PDB file of C-alpha atoms in Angstrom:
ATOM      1  CA  MET A1413      -0.576  -0.166   0.056  1.00  0.00           C
ATOM      2  CA  GLN A1414       1.149   3.734  -0.443  1.00  0.00           C
ATOM      3  CA  VAL A1415      -0.572   6.215   0.656  1.00  0.00           C
ATOM      4  CA  ARG A1416      -1.252   9.310  -1.936  1.00  0.00           C
ATOM      5  CA  GLU A1417      -2.594  12.287  -0.058  1.00  0.00           C
ATOM      6  CA  LEU A1418      -4.222  13.151   2.797  1.00  0.00           C
ATOM      7  CA  GLY A1419      -8.160  12.935   1.066  1.00  0.00           C
ATOM      8  CA  HIS A1420     -10.293  14.753   4.328  1.00  0.00           C
ATOM      9  CA  ILE A1421     -10.693  15.832   7.473  1.00  0.00           C
ATOM     10  CA  VAL A1422     -14.004  14.720   9.237  1.00  0.00           C
ATOM     11  CA  LEU A1423     -14.605  17.271  12.853  1.00  0.00           C
ATOM     12  CA  SER A1424     -17.744  16.583  15.308  1.00  0.00           C
ATOM     13  CA  VAL A1425     -19.481  20.622  16.253  1.00  0.00           C
ATOM     14  CA  LYS A1426     -21.560  21.508  18.703  1.00  0.00           C
ATOM     15  CA  ASP A1427     -23.390  24.389  16.541  1.00  0.00           C
ATOM     16  CA  MET A1428     -23.176  23.573  12.802  1.00  0.00           C
ATOM     17  CA  GLU A1429     -24.047  26.959  11.884  1.00  0.00           C
ATOM     18  CA  ARG A1430     -21.083  28.063  13.441  1.00  0.00           C
ATOM     19  CA  SER A1431     -18.733  26.351  12.194  1.00  0.00           C
ATOM     20  CA  VAL A1432     -19.958  26.814   8.605  1.00  0.00           C
ATOM     21  CA  HIS A1433     -20.136  30.110   9.194  1.00  0.00           C
ATOM     22  CA  PHE A1434     -16.131  30.235  10.244  1.00  0.00           C
ATOM     23  CA  TYR A1435     -14.709  27.156   7.395  1.00  0.00           C
ATOM     24  CA  ARG A1436     -17.159  29.097   4.767  1.00  0.00           C
ATOM     25  CA  ASP A1437     -17.216  32.290   5.500  1.00  0.00           C
ATOM     26  CA  LEU A1438     -13.481  32.957   7.034  1.00  0.00           C
ATOM     27  CA  LEU A1439     -11.661  30.233   5.263  1.00  0.00           C
ATOM     28  CA  GLY A1440     -13.051  30.159   2.256  1.00  0.00           C
ATOM     29  CA  PHE A1441     -14.379  26.197   1.992  1.00  0.00           C
ATOM     30  CA  LYS A1442     -16.888  25.744  -0.357  1.00  0.00           C
ATOM     31  CA  GLU A1443     -19.579  23.939   0.874  1.00  0.00           C
ATOM     32  CA  VAL A1444     -20.451  20.665  -1.323  1.00  0.00           C
ATOM     33  CA  SER A1445     -23.771  19.445   0.037  1.00  0.00           C
ATOM     34  CA  ARG A1446     -25.422  19.078   3.205  1.00  0.00           C
ATOM     35  CA  PHE A1447     -27.174  15.416   4.604  1.00  0.00           C
ATOM     36  CA  GLU A1448     -29.182  13.863   7.231  1.00  0.00           C
ATOM     37  CA  LEU A1449     -25.662  11.336   9.114  1.00  0.00           C
ATOM     38  CA  GLY A1450     -26.984  10.891  12.612  1.00  0.00           C
ATOM     39  CA  GLY A1451     -27.531  14.493  13.486  1.00  0.00           C
ATOM     40  CA  GLN A1452     -26.678  17.066  10.475  1.00  0.00           C
ATOM     41  CA  ALA A1453     -23.723  17.091   8.437  1.00  0.00           C
ATOM     42  CA  VAL A1454     -22.428  19.565   5.764  1.00  0.00           C
ATOM     43  CA  MET A1455     -19.071  18.730   3.953  1.00  0.00           C
ATOM     44  CA  PHE A1456     -16.838  21.436   2.183  1.00  0.00           C
ATOM     45  CA  SER A1457     -13.816  21.152  -0.615  1.00  0.00           C
ATOM     46  CA  ALA A1458     -11.057  23.324  -0.958  1.00  0.00           C
ATOM     47  CA  GLY A1459     -11.240  22.179  -5.277  1.00  0.00           C
ATOM     48  CA  ARG A1460      -9.083  19.766  -5.022  1.00  0.00           C
ATOM     49  CA  THR A1461     -11.300  17.147  -4.464  1.00  0.00           C
ATOM     50  CA  HIS A1462     -15.058  16.148  -2.992  1.00  0.00           C
ATOM     51  CA  HIS A1463     -14.537  16.660  -0.094  1.00  0.00           C
ATOM     52  CA  GLU A1464     -11.457  17.735   2.452  1.00  0.00           C
ATOM     53  CA  LEU A1465     -14.078  18.563   5.270  1.00  0.00           C
ATOM     54  CA  LEU A1466     -17.244  17.247   6.695  1.00  0.00           C
ATOM     55  CA  LEU A1467     -18.217  18.663   9.686  1.00  0.00           C
ATOM     56  CA  LEU A1468     -20.634  16.533  11.603  1.00  0.00           C
ATOM     57  CA  GLU A1469     -23.199  17.627  14.216  1.00  0.00           C
ATOM     58  CA  ALA A1470     -22.243  15.998  17.920  1.00  0.00           C
ATOM     59  CA  ASP A1471     -25.145  15.508  20.567  1.00  0.00           C
ATOM     60  CA  GLU A1472     -25.950  17.667  22.793  1.00  0.00           C
ATOM     61  CA  ASP A1473     -23.893  16.482  25.215  1.00  0.00           C
ATOM     62  CA  ALA A1474     -20.867  15.266  23.756  1.00  0.00           C
ATOM     63  CA  PRO A1475     -18.190  16.484  25.804  1.00  0.00           C
ATOM     64  CA  VAL A1476     -15.502  18.234  24.530  1.00  0.00           C
ATOM     65  CA  ILE A1477     -11.411  16.300  23.955  1.00  0.00           C
ATOM     66  CA  PRO A1478      -8.849  18.917  26.138  1.00  0.00           C
ATOM     67  CA  HIS A1479      -6.230  20.350  23.666  1.00  0.00           C
ATOM     68  CA  ASP A1480      -3.177  19.842  25.084  1.00  0.00           C
ATOM     69  CA  ARG A1481      -0.180  16.718  25.173  1.00  0.00           C
ATOM     70  CA  THR A1482      -1.705  14.888  27.735  1.00  0.00           C
ATOM     71  CA  TRP A1483      -4.501  13.559  25.504  1.00  0.00           C
ATOM     72  CA  VAL A1484      -3.854  11.515  22.520  1.00  0.00           C
ATOM     73  CA  GLY A1485      -5.362  12.281  19.275  1.00  0.00           C
ATOM     74  CA  LEU A1486      -5.169  15.537  16.617  1.00  0.00           C
ATOM     75  CA  ASN A1487      -3.247  17.533  17.895  1.00  0.00           C
ATOM     76  CA  HIS A1488      -3.682  20.265  14.507  1.00  0.00           C
ATOM     77  CA  PHE A1489      -4.591  20.679  11.196  1.00  0.00           C
ATOM     78  CA  ALA A1490      -2.407  23.051   8.376  1.00  0.00           C
ATOM     79  CA  LEU A1491      -4.366  24.567   5.425  1.00  0.00           C
ATOM     80  CA  LYS A1492      -2.377  25.745   2.822  1.00  0.00           C
ATOM     81  CA  ILE A1493      -3.437  29.234   1.772  1.00  0.00           C
ATOM     82  CA  GLY A1494      -0.926  30.767  -0.819  1.00  0.00           C
ATOM     83  CA  THR A1495       3.045  30.989  -1.151  1.00  0.00           C
ATOM     84  CA  THR A1496       3.252  35.120   0.011  1.00  0.00           C
ATOM     85  CA  ASP A1497       3.594  36.213   2.853  1.00  0.00           C
ATOM     86  CA  ASP A1498       1.067  39.263   1.878  1.00  0.00           C
ATOM     87  CA  GLU A1499      -1.747  36.276   1.392  1.00  0.00           C
ATOM     88  CA  LEU A1500      -0.434  34.987   5.126  1.00  0.00           C
ATOM     89  CA  ARG A1501      -0.751  38.918   5.899  1.00  0.00           C
ATOM     90  CA  ALA A1502      -3.969  39.442   5.122  1.00  0.00           C
ATOM     91  CA  ALA A1503      -5.318  36.050   5.975  1.00  0.00           C
ATOM     92  CA  VAL A1504      -4.504  37.059   8.962  1.00  0.00           C
ATOM     93  CA  ALA A1505      -6.127  40.242   9.526  1.00  0.00           C
ATOM     94  CA  GLU A1506      -9.309  38.706   8.518  1.00  0.00           C
ATOM     95  CA  LEU A1507      -8.990  35.870  11.152  1.00  0.00           C
ATOM     96  CA  LYS A1508      -8.569  38.788  13.834  1.00  0.00           C
ATOM     97  CA  ASP A1509     -11.446  40.741  12.504  1.00  0.00           C
ATOM     98  CA  ALA A1510     -13.211  38.324  12.830  1.00  0.00           C
ATOM     99  CA  GLY A1511     -12.596  38.000  16.454  1.00  0.00           C
ATOM    100  CA  VAL A1512      -9.783  35.516  16.409  1.00  0.00           C
ATOM    101  CA  THR A1513      -7.274  34.868  18.118  1.00  0.00           C
ATOM    102  CA  ILE A1514      -4.366  33.849  16.944  1.00  0.00           C
ATOM    103  CA  GLU A1515      -1.952  31.704  19.332  1.00  0.00           C
ATOM    104  CA  GLU A1516       0.989  31.532  17.384  1.00  0.00           C
ATOM    105  CA  MET A1517       3.583  32.869  14.170  1.00  0.00           C
ATOM    106  CA  THR A1518       5.871  30.273  13.357  1.00  0.00           C
ATOM    107  CA  ASP A1519       8.017  30.534  10.562  1.00  0.00           C
ATOM    108  CA  HIS A1520       9.829  26.425  10.122  1.00  0.00           C
ATOM    109  CA  TRP A1521      11.947  28.125   7.440  1.00  0.00           C
ATOM    110  CA  MET A1522      10.023  25.847   4.610  1.00  0.00           C
ATOM    111  CA  THR A1523       6.500  27.376   6.095  1.00  0.00           C
ATOM    112  CA  HIS A1524       5.788  30.590   7.939  1.00  0.00           C
ATOM    113  CA  SER A1525       2.496  29.145   9.483  1.00  0.00           C
ATOM    114  CA  VAL A1526      -0.716  30.894  11.859  1.00  0.00           C
ATOM    115  CA  TYR A1527      -1.788  29.424  14.515  1.00  0.00           C
ATOM    116  CA  PHE A1528      -5.334  29.607  16.244  1.00  0.00           C
ATOM    117  CA  ARG A1529      -8.437  27.400  17.365  1.00  0.00           C
ATOM    118  CA  ASP A1530     -11.860  26.763  15.130  1.00  0.00           C
ATOM    119  CA  PRO A1531     -14.917  27.335  17.081  1.00  0.00           C
ATOM    120  CA  ASP A1532     -14.959  24.135  18.930  1.00  0.00           C
ATOM    121  CA  GLY A1533     -11.668  24.840  20.388  1.00  0.00           C
ATOM    122  CA  ASN A1534      -9.637  22.918  17.583  1.00  0.00           C
ATOM    123  CA  HIS A1535      -6.247  23.842  16.888  1.00  0.00           C
ATOM    124  CA  VAL A1536      -5.961  25.063  13.094  1.00  0.00           C
ATOM    125  CA  GLU A1537      -2.855  26.717  11.202  1.00  0.00           C
ATOM    126  CA  ILE A1538      -2.505  28.072   8.072  1.00  0.00           C
ATOM    127  CA  TYR A1539       0.709  28.267   6.193  1.00  0.00           C
ATOM    128  CA  ILE A1540       3.074  29.266   2.814  1.00  0.00           C
ATOM    129  CA  ASP A1541       5.371  28.071   1.827  1.00  0.00           C
ATOM    130  CA  VAL A1542       8.539  29.719   1.413  1.00  0.00           C
ATOM    131  CA  GLN A1543      10.075  28.256  -0.931  1.00  0.00           C
ATOM    132  CA  PRO A1544       8.297  25.828  -2.674  1.00  0.00           C
ATOM    133  CA  GLU A1545      11.838  23.832  -3.856  1.00  0.00           C
ATOM    134  CA  LEU A1546      14.375  24.414  -1.692  1.00  0.00           C
ATOM    135  CA  TRP A1547      12.609  21.978   1.277  1.00  0.00           C
ATOM    136  CA  ARG A1548      13.088  19.488  -1.982  1.00  0.00           C
ATOM    137  CA  GLN A1549      16.757  19.807  -2.526  1.00  0.00           C
ATOM    138  CA  GLN A1550      17.273  19.806   1.023  1.00  0.00           C
ATOM    139  CA  PRO A1551      14.842  17.664   3.148  1.00  0.00           C
ATOM    140  CA  ALA A1552      17.200  18.186   6.472  1.00  0.00           C
ATOM    141  CA  MET A1553      15.037  21.479   6.260  1.00  0.00           C
ATOM    142  CA  VAL A1554      11.574  19.965   6.831  1.00  0.00           C
ATOM    143  CA  GLY A1555      11.185  19.185  10.968  1.00  0.00           C
ATOM    144  CA  GLY A1556      11.739  20.523  14.462  1.00  0.00           C
ATOM    145  CA  HIS A1557      12.393  24.369  13.590  1.00  0.00           C
ATOM    146  CA  GLY A1558      10.719  26.800  14.816  1.00  0.00           C
ATOM    147  CA  ASP A1559      11.444  30.385  15.160  1.00  0.00           C
ATOM    148  CA  PRO A1560       9.007  33.081  15.728  1.00  0.00           C
ATOM    149  CA  LEU A1561       7.848  34.593  12.285  1.00  0.00           C
ATOM    150  CA  SER A1562       7.262  38.680  12.516  1.00  0.00           C
ATOM    151  CA  LEU A1563       4.355  39.717   9.641  1.00  0.00           C
TER     152      LEU A1563
END
C-alpha cells in the first residue's frame, strides 16, 4: 500500500451553523452538500477533491476533548493558503477582524505558519510555502524548526 495524499478531515462540532460560518465564510471552503448522518452533516471542498472537510453535528451533551499534550489524538491540522507573506498577512487580518485570537506565528523555514482555534477549540494552522523547491532539495530543513515569525 502507498498513501498518495491526505483525503479529508472529519470534525464533530457543537454548533453547526457557527462552524459552517467559520469554515465557509471566514476560511473560504466551498460548501458541497448538506445531509443527515445521525445529525446534520456538511461537506466542504477547497477545490482539490470532492471534499477535504466534513463537519458532523455532535450530540448536545458530547464532551469536548482537551487540546493539549496530555491527550492522545489530533494535535492540529494545516491548511495551505498560498505562497506569499502578503497572502498570510491578509489572512491574519481577516482572522483578527472576525475576532479570532492568533495563538502563535512560526517560521518553520520551509513554511510560515499561523496557529489559532476554530469555534470548537480545534487547533488550526494556516501556512504558506516559503520556497517550495528548497525543501525538496534539502529535506533536512523539514521538521523541528520553529523561529518566531513577524509579519
